[in-house]
């Protein structure tokens, strides 16, 4: 097709995607006539067509969107009739077997350097513009068509399809959801003369000068470019990118984005992002999407492909969100959102589009979670009543009074236990808030009614710790149970004893079993399991929780975590669980003063440790890595252990614990530390979870800048568990990182929730939650889990929807049900 016609078609499409608002061109479509008429004559278009186009476009602005649509369609038809070679080419290129030919993409090779899709000619075929295709629309209204493979697009054969697959793009639907990673905003372009020092801008200009050289020491390659835009010149400097010599040449028009800096009194840009510009961007003066790319795919090709797909398909989508919900949530419809996310006209449109797409993600997530919760609640749950006298006796026997928060948590749980539905509750409480006691009281109630409980912890040292707590609280002079009714089952339990425990569980003689995943692995059968507790739930997968649950008939389930998840996040990720937060520490707990020391002040830390040990206490020293690697100057636990023992504390007993030790050896070291066989425990982060050694009063964290806030807080929670004053010392790797925000936050507060909120803001939820949930979180493309307002809106809407139509059976919710199935199929179900 003639370039002038090609251009015309592009503008028409843009108009179509803008719903004929006459916004494709600044100042109105008629403005293109300034250059178009000349080009059309050069292309040899018939004069009557040129006049026809001119007349139609001049009238365009004064019409309504409907009549504009008609006018452009009719005009395009006349053009096709008058310029037969365009039509002929269309016929040749059309692949009748493919349903979506009208979405054909002008086939530029994806990598313009290596045209590898041999079937594709370099010149664009004259396909009928998608904007004007007819007839197919009614049958393609269903999202089903979005499953079509990308090879239905012309210009995309098996080879290009394979390249796109590297970006995770396999279907048209994938394309619609392949969002720009950023935008170039040509609507706010600045003339070079008006640039100011310190601004972040995009500038367009023509290259007037280039020079490649090396710095004097010969180590750095410097490529200097000057661009001019008629108002002035701007100097760009690129470091160590010698290949640019062949990419940026005098006379090229390029767009550069970056920060304006100053060098010898002149404004310059250092290593800006740059792109060759396409004239169409300039003429239309738009915001242009910049897509994530892969090898051999150029921005230009990608953009064209995306433009074709999006402008054709987005307006045809039927929104899966029912109108009512959309209204209530105040979000735009799906077609608009997809159009605007790819081809926004204003920054505000980008914001609106993001808002809608993020809402979708959170909403679908919430609906799925609510559905899961409903499935659980459909089953009956055994009723356990706590008689007041029994309960009073239990509380009376405790060595301390419950905190208000513990009392509230217990009340909520007792309420669940008499509801007739299986409990499914998350008990979240900062380290040391006293979750174990709550679980123990509930287990006692269940035993009182003759049924069984199982408590699962991630490590045997923790399981053993719980076992002691339970024995202490529930048996002997305090408790109603006999020691043989409470048992510990871990991997290392001798086979004979395991045998005995299995028999006791099967007969029902054992009422409470505490253990590790050994509870799942062993062929353990319960007579009547009614209550399960999963401690430090983030260390377990959903499957493991489900497996434990399956050992009973709809048992009540209590999940405990010390990871201080902000409420909004907990509601999103664990919306299937009821949430109780222990927001109060037992009385007498002193805050742990936290000091940030410079590396050269390390001796101060050592002398504190020495004096604490002399007073009969113990200390932890934690390091971020196990072994020193060539590339890192980090202190390594193993090497430091040796150094500390030989040079610093030759008179003290120092234990070593790290992740590469065999589990049994780790347990042994922990046990020895607990039993005071060591004064100091040198460790990697393996001490992070749950271990309770109240006699330890110093936590020294080396390389502290390497850790996340949540992790630092967990580590700090290892001390301050007894009556004695405890201390936390943080030493970063280098002096200049003592300004580190995270470390300052640790010094400022002991409140896990405050720290969690900060961590979430600073590092994002993936990092914050750790590996298990990261996969899920990263599949949220638009939603930010720190956007509380959005999360709450989505949750409210999900609940309302659920009250009305829990099975999503109403006709207006059918598409929503499909979207939900799609969303949860992508492995996003494994969240809680
Ligand atoms: P976590 O919530 O971190 O699992 P634990 O249940 O291990 O906390 O309790 C931490 C410590 O606090 C234990 O030594 C426990 O005995 C003690 N504790 C728990 N509740 C109270 C309370 N109400 N009053 C005083 N001490 C308590
Ligand atoms: Mg605990």
mmCIF file of N, CA and C in Angstrom, residues 111-172:
data_model
loop_
_atom_site.group_PDB
_atom_site.id
_atom_site.type_symbol
_atom_site.label_atom_id
_atom_site.label_comp_id
_atom_site.label_asym_id
_atom_site.label_seq_id
_atom_site.Cartn_x
_atom_site.Cartn_y
_atom_site.Cartn_z
ATOM 1 N N UNK A 111 12.324 -7.914 14.363
ATOM 2 C CA UNK A 111 13.624 -7.283 14.504
ATOM 3 C C UNK A 111 13.961 -6.762 13.129
ATOM 4 N N UNK A 112 13.987 -5.478 13.004
ATOM 5 C CA UNK A 112 14.146 -4.955 11.658
ATOM 6 C C UNK A 112 15.503 -5.296 11.065
ATOM 7 N N UNK A 113 16.440 -5.646 11.918
ATOM 8 C CA UNK A 113 17.762 -6.015 11.430
ATOM 9 C C UNK A 113 17.740 -7.378 10.748
ATOM 10 N N UNK A 114 16.970 -8.294 11.304
ATOM 11 C CA UNK A 114 16.972 -9.636 10.738
ATOM 12 C C UNK A 114 15.550 -10.073 10.435
ATOM 13 N N UNK A 115 15.128 -9.813 9.210
ATOM 14 C CA UNK A 115 13.765 -10.195 8.852
ATOM 15 C C UNK A 115 13.668 -11.698 8.750
ATOM 16 N N UNK A 116 13.132 -12.341 9.793
ATOM 17 C CA UNK A 116 13.204 -13.793 9.764
ATOM 18 C C UNK A 116 11.873 -14.466 9.434
ATOM 19 N N UNK A 117 10.802 -13.702 9.362
ATOM 20 C CA UNK A 117 9.536 -14.339 8.996
ATOM 21 C C UNK A 117 9.440 -14.263 7.486
ATOM 22 N N UNK A 118 9.946 -15.299 6.826
ATOM 23 C CA UNK A 118 10.173 -15.184 5.391
ATOM 24 C C UNK A 118 8.897 -14.949 4.587
ATOM 25 N N UNK A 119 7.777 -15.383 5.127
ATOM 26 C CA UNK A 119 6.539 -15.225 4.385
ATOM 27 C C UNK A 119 6.127 -13.758 4.276
ATOM 28 N N UNK A 120 6.762 -12.955 5.087
ATOM 29 C CA UNK A 120 6.303 -11.581 5.177
ATOM 30 C C UNK A 120 7.131 -10.673 4.285
ATOM 31 N N UNK A 121 6.443 -9.914 3.483
ATOM 32 C CA UNK A 121 7.151 -8.959 2.638
ATOM 33 C C UNK A 121 7.420 -7.677 3.404
ATOM 34 N N UNK A 122 8.449 -6.987 2.996
ATOM 35 C CA UNK A 122 8.747 -5.763 3.728
ATOM 36 C C UNK A 122 7.670 -4.691 3.579
ATOM 37 N N UNK A 123 6.926 -4.709 2.511
ATOM 38 C CA UNK A 123 5.935 -3.648 2.369
ATOM 39 C C UNK A 123 4.606 -4.099 2.968
ATOM 40 N N UNK A 124 3.859 -3.140 3.417
ATOM 41 C CA UNK A 124 2.610 -3.467 4.100
ATOM 42 C C UNK A 124 1.523 -3.859 3.121
ATOM 43 N N UNK A 125 0.809 -4.920 3.413
ATOM 44 C CA UNK A 125 -0.308 -5.274 2.554
ATOM 45 C C UNK A 125 -1.501 -4.383 2.884
ATOM 46 N N UNK A 126 -2.337 -4.161 1.896
ATOM 47 C CA UNK A 126 -3.500 -3.334 2.163
ATOM 48 C C UNK A 126 -4.616 -4.198 2.710
ATOM 49 N N UNK A 127 -4.620 -4.354 3.970
ATOM 50 C CA UNK A 127 -5.692 -5.145 4.554
ATOM 51 C C UNK A 127 -6.827 -4.203 4.872
ATOM 52 N N UNK A 128 -8.013 -4.755 4.924
ATOM 53 C CA UNK A 128 -9.114 -3.890 5.291
ATOM 54 C C UNK A 128 -8.898 -3.501 6.741
ATOM 55 N N UNK A 129 -9.082 -2.268 7.037
ATOM 56 C CA UNK A 129 -8.785 -1.804 8.383
ATOM 57 C C UNK A 129 -9.713 -2.453 9.392
ATOM 58 N N UNK A 130 -9.148 -2.865 10.508
ATOM 59 C CA UNK A 130 -9.977 -3.491 11.524
ATOM 60 C C UNK A 130 -11.129 -2.588 11.931
ATOM 61 N N UNK A 131 -10.863 -1.318 11.864
ATOM 62 C CA UNK A 131 -11.903 -0.394 12.303
ATOM 63 C C UNK A 131 -13.181 -0.574 11.504
ATOM 64 N N UNK A 132 -13.029 -1.071 10.314
ATOM 65 C CA UNK A 132 -14.199 -1.085 9.449
ATOM 66 C C UNK A 132 -14.693 -2.488 9.139
ATOM 67 N N UNK A 133 -14.112 -3.466 9.761
ATOM 68 C CA UNK A 133 -14.556 -4.827 9.476
ATOM 69 C C UNK A 133 -15.978 -4.989 9.974
ATOM 70 N N UNK A 134 -16.703 -5.803 9.260
ATOM 71 C CA UNK A 134 -18.121 -5.956 9.612
ATOM 72 C C UNK A 134 -18.473 -7.431 9.729
ATOM 73 N N UNK A 135 -19.619 -7.652 10.307
ATOM 74 C CA UNK A 135 -20.162 -9.015 10.268
ATOM 75 C C UNK A 135 -19.616 -9.904 11.346
ATOM 76 N N UNK A 136 -18.325 -9.911 11.558
ATOM 77 C CA UNK A 136 -17.711 -10.823 12.529
ATOM 78 C C UNK A 136 -18.051 -10.436 13.971
ATOM 79 N N UNK A 137 -18.294 -9.160 14.157
ATOM 80 C CA UNK A 137 -18.416 -8.654 15.521
ATOM 81 C C UNK A 137 -19.379 -9.426 16.402
ATOM 82 N N UNK A 138 -20.521 -9.759 15.834
ATOM 83 C CA UNK A 138 -21.530 -10.379 16.673
ATOM 84 C C UNK A 138 -21.071 -11.743 17.181
ATOM 85 N N UNK A 139 -20.313 -12.473 16.371
ATOM 86 C CA UNK A 139 -19.880 -13.782 16.847
ATOM 87 C C UNK A 139 -18.641 -13.709 17.728
ATOM 88 N N UNK A 140 -17.919 -12.614 17.661
ATOM 89 C CA UNK A 140 -16.684 -12.563 18.439
ATOM 90 C C UNK A 140 -16.856 -11.819 19.756
ATOM 91 N N UNK A 141 -18.059 -11.613 20.169
ATOM 92 C CA UNK A 141 -18.288 -10.898 21.419
ATOM 93 C C UNK A 141 -17.846 -11.677 22.658
ATOM 94 N N UNK A 142 -17.595 -12.956 22.494
ATOM 95 C CA UNK A 142 -17.253 -13.772 23.646
ATOM 96 C C UNK A 142 -15.746 -13.749 23.898
ATOM 97 N N UNK A 143 -15.351 -13.786 25.161
ATOM 98 C CA UNK A 143 -13.919 -13.777 25.457
ATOM 99 C C UNK A 143 -13.201 -15.013 24.938
ATOM 100 N N UNK A 144 -13.975 -16.060 24.638
ATOM 101 C CA UNK A 144 -13.410 -17.283 24.087
ATOM 102 C C UNK A 144 -12.409 -16.994 22.971
ATOM 103 N N UNK A 145 -12.792 -16.081 22.088
ATOM 104 C CA UNK A 145 -11.937 -15.802 20.931
ATOM 105 C C UNK A 145 -10.565 -15.311 21.371
ATOM 106 N N UNK A 146 -10.464 -14.857 22.589
ATOM 107 C CA UNK A 146 -9.176 -14.381 23.065
ATOM 108 C C UNK A 146 -8.182 -15.513 23.252
ATOM 109 N N UNK A 147 -8.681 -16.739 23.191
ATOM 110 C CA UNK A 147 -7.776 -17.875 23.260
ATOM 111 C C UNK A 147 -7.067 -18.124 21.943
ATOM 112 N N UNK A 148 -7.478 -17.413 20.900
ATOM 113 C CA UNK A 148 -6.890 -17.655 19.587
ATOM 114 C C UNK A 148 -5.375 -17.457 19.650
ATOM 115 N N UNK A 149 -4.683 -18.334 18.954
ATOM 116 C CA UNK A 149 -3.225 -18.255 18.946
ATOM 117 C C UNK A 149 -2.775 -17.036 18.141
ATOM 118 N N UNK A 150 -1.586 -16.563 18.437
ATOM 119 C CA UNK A 150 -1.116 -15.330 17.812
ATOM 120 C C UNK A 150 -0.847 -15.479 16.319
ATOM 121 N N UNK A 151 -0.740 -16.716 15.859
ATOM 122 C CA UNK A 151 -0.465 -16.894 14.437
ATOM 123 C C UNK A 151 -1.653 -16.471 13.577
ATOM 124 N N UNK A 152 -2.803 -16.191 14.195
ATOM 125 C CA UNK A 152 -3.903 -15.645 13.398
ATOM 126 C C UNK A 152 -3.586 -14.231 12.929
ATOM 127 N N UNK A 153 -2.609 -13.613 13.536
ATOM 128 C CA UNK A 153 -2.234 -12.272 13.111
ATOM 129 C C UNK A 153 -1.302 -12.393 11.920
ATOM 130 N N UNK A 154 -1.551 -11.607 10.897
ATOM 131 C CA UNK A 154 -0.636 -11.743 9.774
ATOM 132 C C UNK A 154 0.648 -11.013 10.140
ATOM 133 N N UNK A 155 1.751 -11.537 9.676
ATOM 134 C CA UNK A 155 3.028 -11.015 10.146
ATOM 135 C C UNK A 155 3.512 -11.805 11.339
ATOM 136 N N UNK A 156 2.680 -12.693 11.855
ATOM 137 C CA UNK A 156 3.110 -13.553 12.935
ATOM 138 C C UNK A 156 2.980 -15.005 12.488
ATOM 139 N N UNK A 157 4.099 -15.568 12.123
ATOM 140 C CA UNK A 157 4.128 -16.989 11.775
ATOM 141 C C UNK A 157 4.679 -17.744 12.960
ATOM 142 N N UNK A 158 4.993 -19.014 12.768
ATOM 143 C CA UNK A 158 5.494 -19.823 13.883
ATOM 144 C C UNK A 158 6.732 -19.225 14.536
ATOM 145 N N UNK A 159 7.613 -18.630 13.709
ATOM 146 C CA UNK A 159 8.855 -18.095 14.275
ATOM 147 C C UNK A 159 8.604 -16.902 15.192
ATOM 148 N N UNK A 160 7.825 -15.958 14.668
ATOM 149 C CA UNK A 160 7.523 -14.795 15.497
ATOM 150 C C UNK A 160 6.691 -15.186 16.710
ATOM 151 N N UNK A 161 5.819 -16.163 16.512
ATOM 152 C CA UNK A 161 4.991 -16.613 17.629
ATOM 153 C C UNK A 161 5.882 -17.166 18.735
ATOM 154 N N UNK A 162 6.940 -17.883 18.326
ATOM 155 C CA UNK A 162 7.849 -18.449 19.324
ATOM 156 C C UNK A 162 8.579 -17.336 20.071
ATOM 157 N N UNK A 163 8.904 -16.281 19.314
ATOM 158 C CA UNK A 163 9.580 -15.156 19.981
ATOM 159 C C UNK A 163 8.666 -14.489 20.983
ATOM 160 N N UNK A 164 7.413 -14.320 20.572
ATOM 161 C CA UNK A 164 6.462 -13.672 21.470
ATOM 162 C C UNK A 164 6.190 -14.553 22.692
ATOM 163 N N UNK A 165 6.275 -15.858 22.467
ATOM 164 C CA UNK A 165 6.037 -16.774 23.590
ATOM 165 C C UNK A 165 7.074 -16.564 24.679
ATOM 166 N N UNK A 166 8.266 -16.105 24.251
ATOM 167 C CA UNK A 166 9.287 -15.827 25.269
ATOM 168 C C UNK A 166 8.862 -14.726 26.216
ATOM 169 N N UNK A 167 7.941 -13.896 25.742
ATOM 170 C CA UNK A 167 7.410 -12.843 26.617
ATOM 171 C C UNK A 167 6.147 -13.326 27.332
ATOM 172 N N UNK A 168 5.866 -14.617 27.182
ATOM 173 C CA UNK A 168 4.653 -15.149 27.792
ATOM 174 C C UNK A 168 3.408 -14.842 26.977
ATOM 175 N N UNK A 169 3.607 -14.458 25.701
ATOM 176 C CA UNK A 169 2.467 -14.094 24.860
ATOM 177 C C UNK A 169 2.137 -15.235 23.919
ATOM 178 N N UNK A 170 1.005 -15.877 24.150
ATOM 179 C CA UNK A 170 0.602 -17.001 23.317
ATOM 180 C C UNK A 170 -0.739 -16.791 22.645
ATOM 181 N N UNK A 171 -1.582 -16.011 23.288
ATOM 182 C CA UNK A 171 -2.925 -15.802 22.743
ATOM 183 C C UNK A 171 -3.211 -14.309 22.646
ATOM 184 N N UNK A 172 -4.305 -14.006 21.943
ATOM 185 C CA UNK A 172 -4.709 -12.602 21.851
ATOM 186 C C UNK A 172 -4.964 -12.017 23.233
#
